[in-house]
CSV table of C-alpha atoms in Angstrom, one decimal:
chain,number,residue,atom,x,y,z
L,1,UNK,CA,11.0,-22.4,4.8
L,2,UNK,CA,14.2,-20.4,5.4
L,3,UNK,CA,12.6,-16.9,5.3
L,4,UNK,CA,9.6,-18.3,7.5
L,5,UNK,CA,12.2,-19.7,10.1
L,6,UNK,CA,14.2,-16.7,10.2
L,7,UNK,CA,10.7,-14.7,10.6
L,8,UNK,CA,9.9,-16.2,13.4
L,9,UNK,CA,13.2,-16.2,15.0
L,10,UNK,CA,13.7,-12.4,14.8
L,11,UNK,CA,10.0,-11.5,16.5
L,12,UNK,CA,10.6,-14.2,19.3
L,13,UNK,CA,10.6,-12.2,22.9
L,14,UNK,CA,14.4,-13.0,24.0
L,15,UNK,CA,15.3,-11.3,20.7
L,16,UNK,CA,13.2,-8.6,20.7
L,17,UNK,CA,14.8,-4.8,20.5
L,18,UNK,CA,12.5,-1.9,22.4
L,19,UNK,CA,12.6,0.7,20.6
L,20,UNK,CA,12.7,3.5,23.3
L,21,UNK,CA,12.9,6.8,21.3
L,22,UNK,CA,10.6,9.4,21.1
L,23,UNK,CA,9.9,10.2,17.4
L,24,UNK,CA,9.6,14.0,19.0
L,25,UNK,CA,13.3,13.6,19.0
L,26,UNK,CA,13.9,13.5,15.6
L,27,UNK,CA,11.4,15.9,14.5
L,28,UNK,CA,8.4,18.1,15.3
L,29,UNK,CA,6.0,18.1,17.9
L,30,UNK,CA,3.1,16.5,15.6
L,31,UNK,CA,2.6,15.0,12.4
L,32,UNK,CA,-0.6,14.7,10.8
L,33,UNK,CA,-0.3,11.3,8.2
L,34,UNK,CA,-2.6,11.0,5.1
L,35,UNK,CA,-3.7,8.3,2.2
L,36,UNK,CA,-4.1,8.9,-0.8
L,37,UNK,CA,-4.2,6.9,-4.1
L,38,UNK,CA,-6.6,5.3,-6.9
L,39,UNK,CA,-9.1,2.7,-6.0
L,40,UNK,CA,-7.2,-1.0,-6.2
L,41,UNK,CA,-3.5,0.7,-5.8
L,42,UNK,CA,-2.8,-0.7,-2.8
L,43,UNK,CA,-4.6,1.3,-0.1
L,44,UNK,CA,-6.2,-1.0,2.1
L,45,UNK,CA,-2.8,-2.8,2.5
L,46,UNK,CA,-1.0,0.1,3.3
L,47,UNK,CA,-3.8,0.6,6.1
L,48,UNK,CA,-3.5,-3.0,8.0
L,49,UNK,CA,0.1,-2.4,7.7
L,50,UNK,CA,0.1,1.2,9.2
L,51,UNK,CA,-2.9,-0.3,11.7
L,52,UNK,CA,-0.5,-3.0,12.7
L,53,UNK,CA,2.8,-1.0,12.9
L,54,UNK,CA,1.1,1.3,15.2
L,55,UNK,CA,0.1,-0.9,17.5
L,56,UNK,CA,3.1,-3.2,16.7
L,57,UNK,CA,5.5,0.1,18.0
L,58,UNK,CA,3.4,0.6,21.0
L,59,UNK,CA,3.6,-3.3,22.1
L,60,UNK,CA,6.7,-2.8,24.4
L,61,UNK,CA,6.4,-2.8,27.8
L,62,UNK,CA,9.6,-0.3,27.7
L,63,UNK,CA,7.9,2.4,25.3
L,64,UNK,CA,5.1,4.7,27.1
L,65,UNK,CA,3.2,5.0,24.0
L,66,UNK,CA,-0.5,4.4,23.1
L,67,UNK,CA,-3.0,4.4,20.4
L,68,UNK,CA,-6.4,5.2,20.0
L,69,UNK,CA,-9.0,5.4,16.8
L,70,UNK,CA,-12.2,3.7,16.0
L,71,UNK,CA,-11.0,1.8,13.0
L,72,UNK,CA,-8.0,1.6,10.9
L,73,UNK,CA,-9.3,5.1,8.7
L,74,UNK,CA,-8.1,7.2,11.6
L,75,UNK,CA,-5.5,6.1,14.1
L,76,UNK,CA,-3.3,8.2,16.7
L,77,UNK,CA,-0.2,7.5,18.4
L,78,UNK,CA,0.5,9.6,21.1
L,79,UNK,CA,3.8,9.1,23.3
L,80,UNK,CA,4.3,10.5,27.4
L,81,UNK,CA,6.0,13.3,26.5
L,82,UNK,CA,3.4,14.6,24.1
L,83,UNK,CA,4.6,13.5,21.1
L,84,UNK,CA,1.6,13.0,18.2
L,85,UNK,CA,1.5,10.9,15.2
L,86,UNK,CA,-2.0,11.0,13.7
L,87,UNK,CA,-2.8,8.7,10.2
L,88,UNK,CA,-5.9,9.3,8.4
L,89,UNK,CA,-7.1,7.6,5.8
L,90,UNK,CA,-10.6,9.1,4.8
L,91,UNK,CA,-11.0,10.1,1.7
L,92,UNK,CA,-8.4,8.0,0.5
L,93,UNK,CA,-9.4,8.0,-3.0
L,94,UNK,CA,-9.5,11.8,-3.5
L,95,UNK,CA,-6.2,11.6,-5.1
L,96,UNK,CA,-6.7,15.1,-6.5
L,97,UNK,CA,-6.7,16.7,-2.7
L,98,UNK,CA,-2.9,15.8,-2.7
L,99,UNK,CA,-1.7,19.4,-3.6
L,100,UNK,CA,-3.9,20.6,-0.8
L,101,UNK,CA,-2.7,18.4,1.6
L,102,UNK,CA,1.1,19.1,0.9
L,103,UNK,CA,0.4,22.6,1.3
L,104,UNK,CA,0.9,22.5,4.8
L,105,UNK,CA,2.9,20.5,7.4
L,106,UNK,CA,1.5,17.0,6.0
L,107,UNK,CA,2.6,13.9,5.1
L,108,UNK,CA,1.2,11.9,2.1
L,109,UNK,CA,1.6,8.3,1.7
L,110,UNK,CA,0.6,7.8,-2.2
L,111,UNK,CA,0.1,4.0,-3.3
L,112,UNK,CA,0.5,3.1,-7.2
L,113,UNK,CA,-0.2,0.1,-8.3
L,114,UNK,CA,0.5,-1.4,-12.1
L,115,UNK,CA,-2.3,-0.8,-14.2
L,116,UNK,CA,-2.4,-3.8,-15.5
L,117,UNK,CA,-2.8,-5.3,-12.1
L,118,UNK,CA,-5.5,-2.4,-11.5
L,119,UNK,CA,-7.7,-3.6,-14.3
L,120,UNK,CA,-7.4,-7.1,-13.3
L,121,UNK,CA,-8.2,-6.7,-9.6
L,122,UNK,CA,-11.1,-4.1,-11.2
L,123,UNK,CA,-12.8,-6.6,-13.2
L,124,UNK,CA,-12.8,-9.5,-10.9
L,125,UNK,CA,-14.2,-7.1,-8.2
L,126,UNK,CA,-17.0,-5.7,-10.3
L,127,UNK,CA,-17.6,-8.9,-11.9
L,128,UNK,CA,-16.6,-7.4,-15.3
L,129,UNK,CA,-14.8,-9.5,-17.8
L,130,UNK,CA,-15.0,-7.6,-21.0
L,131,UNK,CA,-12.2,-6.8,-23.6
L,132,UNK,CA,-13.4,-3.3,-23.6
L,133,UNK,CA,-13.8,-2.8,-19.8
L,134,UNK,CA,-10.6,-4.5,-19.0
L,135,UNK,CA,-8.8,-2.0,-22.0
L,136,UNK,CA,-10.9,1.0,-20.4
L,137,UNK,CA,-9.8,0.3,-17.2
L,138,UNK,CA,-6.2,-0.4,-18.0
L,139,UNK,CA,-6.1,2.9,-20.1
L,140,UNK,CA,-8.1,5.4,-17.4
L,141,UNK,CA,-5.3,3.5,-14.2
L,142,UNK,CA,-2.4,4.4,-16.8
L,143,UNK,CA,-2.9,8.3,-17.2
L,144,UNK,CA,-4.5,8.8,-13.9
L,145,UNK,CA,-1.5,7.4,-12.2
L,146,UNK,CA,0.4,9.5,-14.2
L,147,UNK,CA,-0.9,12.6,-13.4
L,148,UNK,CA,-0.9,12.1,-10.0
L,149,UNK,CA,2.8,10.8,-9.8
L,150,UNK,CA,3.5,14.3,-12.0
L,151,UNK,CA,1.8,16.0,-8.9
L,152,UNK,CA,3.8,14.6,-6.6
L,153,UNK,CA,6.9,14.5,-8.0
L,154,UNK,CA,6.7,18.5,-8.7
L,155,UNK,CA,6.3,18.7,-4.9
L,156,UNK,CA,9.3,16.7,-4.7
L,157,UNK,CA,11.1,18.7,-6.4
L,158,UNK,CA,10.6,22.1,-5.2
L,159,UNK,CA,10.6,21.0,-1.1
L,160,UNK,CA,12.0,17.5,-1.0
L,161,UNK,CA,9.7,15.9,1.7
L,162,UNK,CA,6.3,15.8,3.0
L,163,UNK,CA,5.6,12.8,0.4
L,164,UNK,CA,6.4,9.5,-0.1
L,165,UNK,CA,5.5,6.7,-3.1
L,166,UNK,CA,4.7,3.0,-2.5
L,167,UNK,CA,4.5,0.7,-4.6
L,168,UNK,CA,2.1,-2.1,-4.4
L,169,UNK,CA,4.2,-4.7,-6.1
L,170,UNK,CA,6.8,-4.0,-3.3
L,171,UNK,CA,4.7,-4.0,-0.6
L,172,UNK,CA,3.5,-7.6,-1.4
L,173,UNK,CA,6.8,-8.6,-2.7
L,174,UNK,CA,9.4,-7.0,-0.3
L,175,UNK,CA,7.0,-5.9,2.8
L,176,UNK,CA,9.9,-5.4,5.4
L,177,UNK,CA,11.9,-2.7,2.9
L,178,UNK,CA,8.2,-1.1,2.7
L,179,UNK,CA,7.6,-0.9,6.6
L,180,UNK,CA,10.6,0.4,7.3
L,181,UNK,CA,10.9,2.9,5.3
L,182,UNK,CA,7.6,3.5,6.2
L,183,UNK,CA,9.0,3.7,9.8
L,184,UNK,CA,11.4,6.2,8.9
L,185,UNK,CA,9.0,8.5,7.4
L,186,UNK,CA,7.5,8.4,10.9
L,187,UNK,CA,10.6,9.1,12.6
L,188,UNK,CA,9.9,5.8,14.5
L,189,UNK,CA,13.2,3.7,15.0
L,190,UNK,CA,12.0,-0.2,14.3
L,191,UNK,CA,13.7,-3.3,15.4
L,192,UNK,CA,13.9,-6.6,13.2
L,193,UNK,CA,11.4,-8.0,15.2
L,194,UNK,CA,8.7,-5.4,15.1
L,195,UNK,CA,9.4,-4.7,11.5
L,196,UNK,CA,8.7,-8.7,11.2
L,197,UNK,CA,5.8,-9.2,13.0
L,198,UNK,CA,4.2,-6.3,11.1
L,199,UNK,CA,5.4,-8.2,7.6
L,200,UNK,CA,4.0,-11.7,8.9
L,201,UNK,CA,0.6,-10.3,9.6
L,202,UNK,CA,0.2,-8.4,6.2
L,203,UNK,CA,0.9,-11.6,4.3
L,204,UNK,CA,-2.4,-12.3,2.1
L,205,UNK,CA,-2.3,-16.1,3.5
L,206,UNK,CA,-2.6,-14.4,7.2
L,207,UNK,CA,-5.4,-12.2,6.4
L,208,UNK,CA,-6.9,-14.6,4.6
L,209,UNK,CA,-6.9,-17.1,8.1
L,210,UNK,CA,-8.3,-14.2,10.2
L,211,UNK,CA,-11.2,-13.4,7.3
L,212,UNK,CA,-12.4,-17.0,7.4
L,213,UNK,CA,-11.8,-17.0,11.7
L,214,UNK,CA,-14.2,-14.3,12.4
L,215,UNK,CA,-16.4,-14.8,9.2
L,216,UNK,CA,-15.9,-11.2,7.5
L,217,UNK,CA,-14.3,-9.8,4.3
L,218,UNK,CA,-12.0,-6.9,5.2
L,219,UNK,CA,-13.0,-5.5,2.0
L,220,UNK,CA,-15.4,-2.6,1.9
L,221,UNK,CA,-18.1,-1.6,-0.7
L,222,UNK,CA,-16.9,0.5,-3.7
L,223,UNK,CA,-19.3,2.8,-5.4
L,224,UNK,CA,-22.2,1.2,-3.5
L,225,UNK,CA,-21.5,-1.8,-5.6
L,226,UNK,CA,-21.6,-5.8,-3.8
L,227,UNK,CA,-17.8,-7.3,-4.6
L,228,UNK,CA,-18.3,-10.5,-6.7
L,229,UNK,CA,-15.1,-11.0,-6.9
L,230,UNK,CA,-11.5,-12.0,-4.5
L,231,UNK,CA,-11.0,-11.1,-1.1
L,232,UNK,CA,-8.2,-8.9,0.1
L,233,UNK,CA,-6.3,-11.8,0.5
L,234,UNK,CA,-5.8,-12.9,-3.3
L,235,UNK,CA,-4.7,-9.0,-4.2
L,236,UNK,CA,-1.9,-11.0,-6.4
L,237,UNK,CA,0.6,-9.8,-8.9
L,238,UNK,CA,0.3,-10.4,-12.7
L,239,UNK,CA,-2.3,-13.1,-12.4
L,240,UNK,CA,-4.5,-12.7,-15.5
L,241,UNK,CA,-6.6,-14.3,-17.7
L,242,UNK,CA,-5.7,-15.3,-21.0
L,243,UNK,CA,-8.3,-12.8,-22.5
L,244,UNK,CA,-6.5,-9.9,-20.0
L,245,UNK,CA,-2.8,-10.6,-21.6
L,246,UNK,CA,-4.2,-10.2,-25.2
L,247,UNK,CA,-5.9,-6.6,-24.1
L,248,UNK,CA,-3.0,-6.1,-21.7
L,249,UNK,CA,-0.8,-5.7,-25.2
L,250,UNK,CA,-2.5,-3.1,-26.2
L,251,UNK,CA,-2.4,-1.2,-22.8
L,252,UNK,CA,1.1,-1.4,-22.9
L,253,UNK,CA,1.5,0.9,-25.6
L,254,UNK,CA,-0.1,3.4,-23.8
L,255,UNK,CA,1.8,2.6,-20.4
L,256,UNK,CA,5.2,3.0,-22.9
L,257,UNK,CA,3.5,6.3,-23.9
L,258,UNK,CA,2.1,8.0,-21.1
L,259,UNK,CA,3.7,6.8,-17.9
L,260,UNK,CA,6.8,9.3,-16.7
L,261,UNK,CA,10.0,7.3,-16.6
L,262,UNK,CA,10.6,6.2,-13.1
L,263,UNK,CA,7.0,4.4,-13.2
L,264,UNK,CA,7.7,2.9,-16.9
L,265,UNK,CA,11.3,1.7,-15.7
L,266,UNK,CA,9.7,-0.2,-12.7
L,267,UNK,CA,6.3,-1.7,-14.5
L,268,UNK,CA,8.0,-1.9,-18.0
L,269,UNK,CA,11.7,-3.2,-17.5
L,270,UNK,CA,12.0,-6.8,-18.4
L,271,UNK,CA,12.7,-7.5,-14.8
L,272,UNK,CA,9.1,-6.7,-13.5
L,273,UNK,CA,7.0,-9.5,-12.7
L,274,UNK,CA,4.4,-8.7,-15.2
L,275,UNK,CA,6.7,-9.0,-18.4
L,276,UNK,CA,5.8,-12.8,-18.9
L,277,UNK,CA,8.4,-14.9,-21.4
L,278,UNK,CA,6.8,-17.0,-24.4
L,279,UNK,CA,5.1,-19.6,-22.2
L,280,UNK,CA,3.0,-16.5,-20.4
L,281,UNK,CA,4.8,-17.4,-17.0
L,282,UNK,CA,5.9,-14.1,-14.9
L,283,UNK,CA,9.6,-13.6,-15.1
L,284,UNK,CA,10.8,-13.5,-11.3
């Protein structure tokens, strides 16, 4: 009730902070902004939340900025004095354009997601519940996510920008350290109150109201397939089915195995949320 008080509190009007700054004075001219990362990583959340900051930024009466695009795929701010921030997120799947896209002056967003959680939120999309299916899956997120983290951390490390990692479990978990930082990468100087409003509205409980409000899923078809299973708005963390924390064991070793370190330390360490005690409850 605290956090929710304080929430609103911050993004009330008498408190609110324009932010007045060009990003064009922090950096150049235009930046082009792209997606990229596996089906069920965290994608479609990081586009509601870019959708919303966007327009969130651009709110102020104080800030001659404006935004245009037909849907959330492909959005562009574009300030008075010129200044161009264009996001894209077509093709956000083709994780393996990445080296491509960093080639130039781009920026990458890359989502990475647990693949535990991958397999889970797989299976109850498809409508597949199978030992195998869930393992497949588990095993395919685990070294797929791996290669592409190697990618990107190789950019890293020979240029030291033009890509940044999010993580779904603190996206959901910690939203406001996600949009800011976010915001940074932008050059785009938030207040508390926009960084706030931009958290409240990516909650799953919100996006769940404005589903059932205007009677559509916010969800898209993958592979041509019909979704059986949750909305966007149940993408939890570490809920899984009894059969999914017996195969899960098993995936584990492979995680321990495959995963470079930075990843393993986060979905591995006994402080994650998926390393339940004896009772199966998530430690928090």
């Amino acid at each position: 009730m605290l956090k929710v008080t304080l929430c609103i509190a911050l993004c009330s009007p008498a408190l609110s902070v324009c932010p007045s700054v060009s990003p064009c004075s922090l950096r150049e001219k235009e930046l082009q902004l792209y997606l990229r990362g596996a089906p069920k990583s965290g994608t479609t959340r990081i586009e509601i939340i870019m959708e919303t900051l966007f327009y969130e930024y651009c709110r102020s009466d104080c800030l001659l900025c404006s935004v245009t695009g037909w849907s959330r795929d492909a959005l562009q701010m574009r300030f008075d004095d010129g200044c161009t921030i264009r996001f894209s997120a077509i093709n956000k799947h083709a994780v393996n354009e990445v080296t491509y896209l960093l080639e130039g002056s781009n920026v990458v967003v890359a989502t990475m997601r647990d693949p535990r959680d991958v397999a889970m939120s797989t299976s109850r999309y498809t409508g597949q519940h199978s030992r195998q299916y869930l393992q497949r899956t588990c095993t395919s997120s685990t070294r797929s996510q791996s290669r592409f983290f190697t990618t990107i951390s190789n950019h890293r490390s020979s240029k030291n920008e033009g890509v940044t990692v999010v993580l779904y479990e603190k996206s959901v978990m910690q939203p406001e350290n996600t949009i800011t930082g976010l915001g940074k990468l932008l050059g785009l100087p938030l207040s508390h109150a926009t960084v706030c409003r931009v958290a409240d509205f990516s909650q799953f409980n919100t996006l769940a109201r404005i589903q059932k409000h205007f009677n559509f899923t916010i969800r898209a078809k993958w592979n041509n397939a019909t979704p059986k299973g949750p909305k966007l708005a149940d993408g939890s963390i570490c809920q899984w089915t009894a059969q999914a924390k017996t195969v899960f064991q098993a995936c584990k070793e492979v995680m321990e195995s495959s995963l470079p370190k930075e990843l393993a330390a986060t979905w591995l360490h006994e402080s994650s949320p998926c390393n339940s005690d004896s009772s199966g409850t998530p430690k928090r």
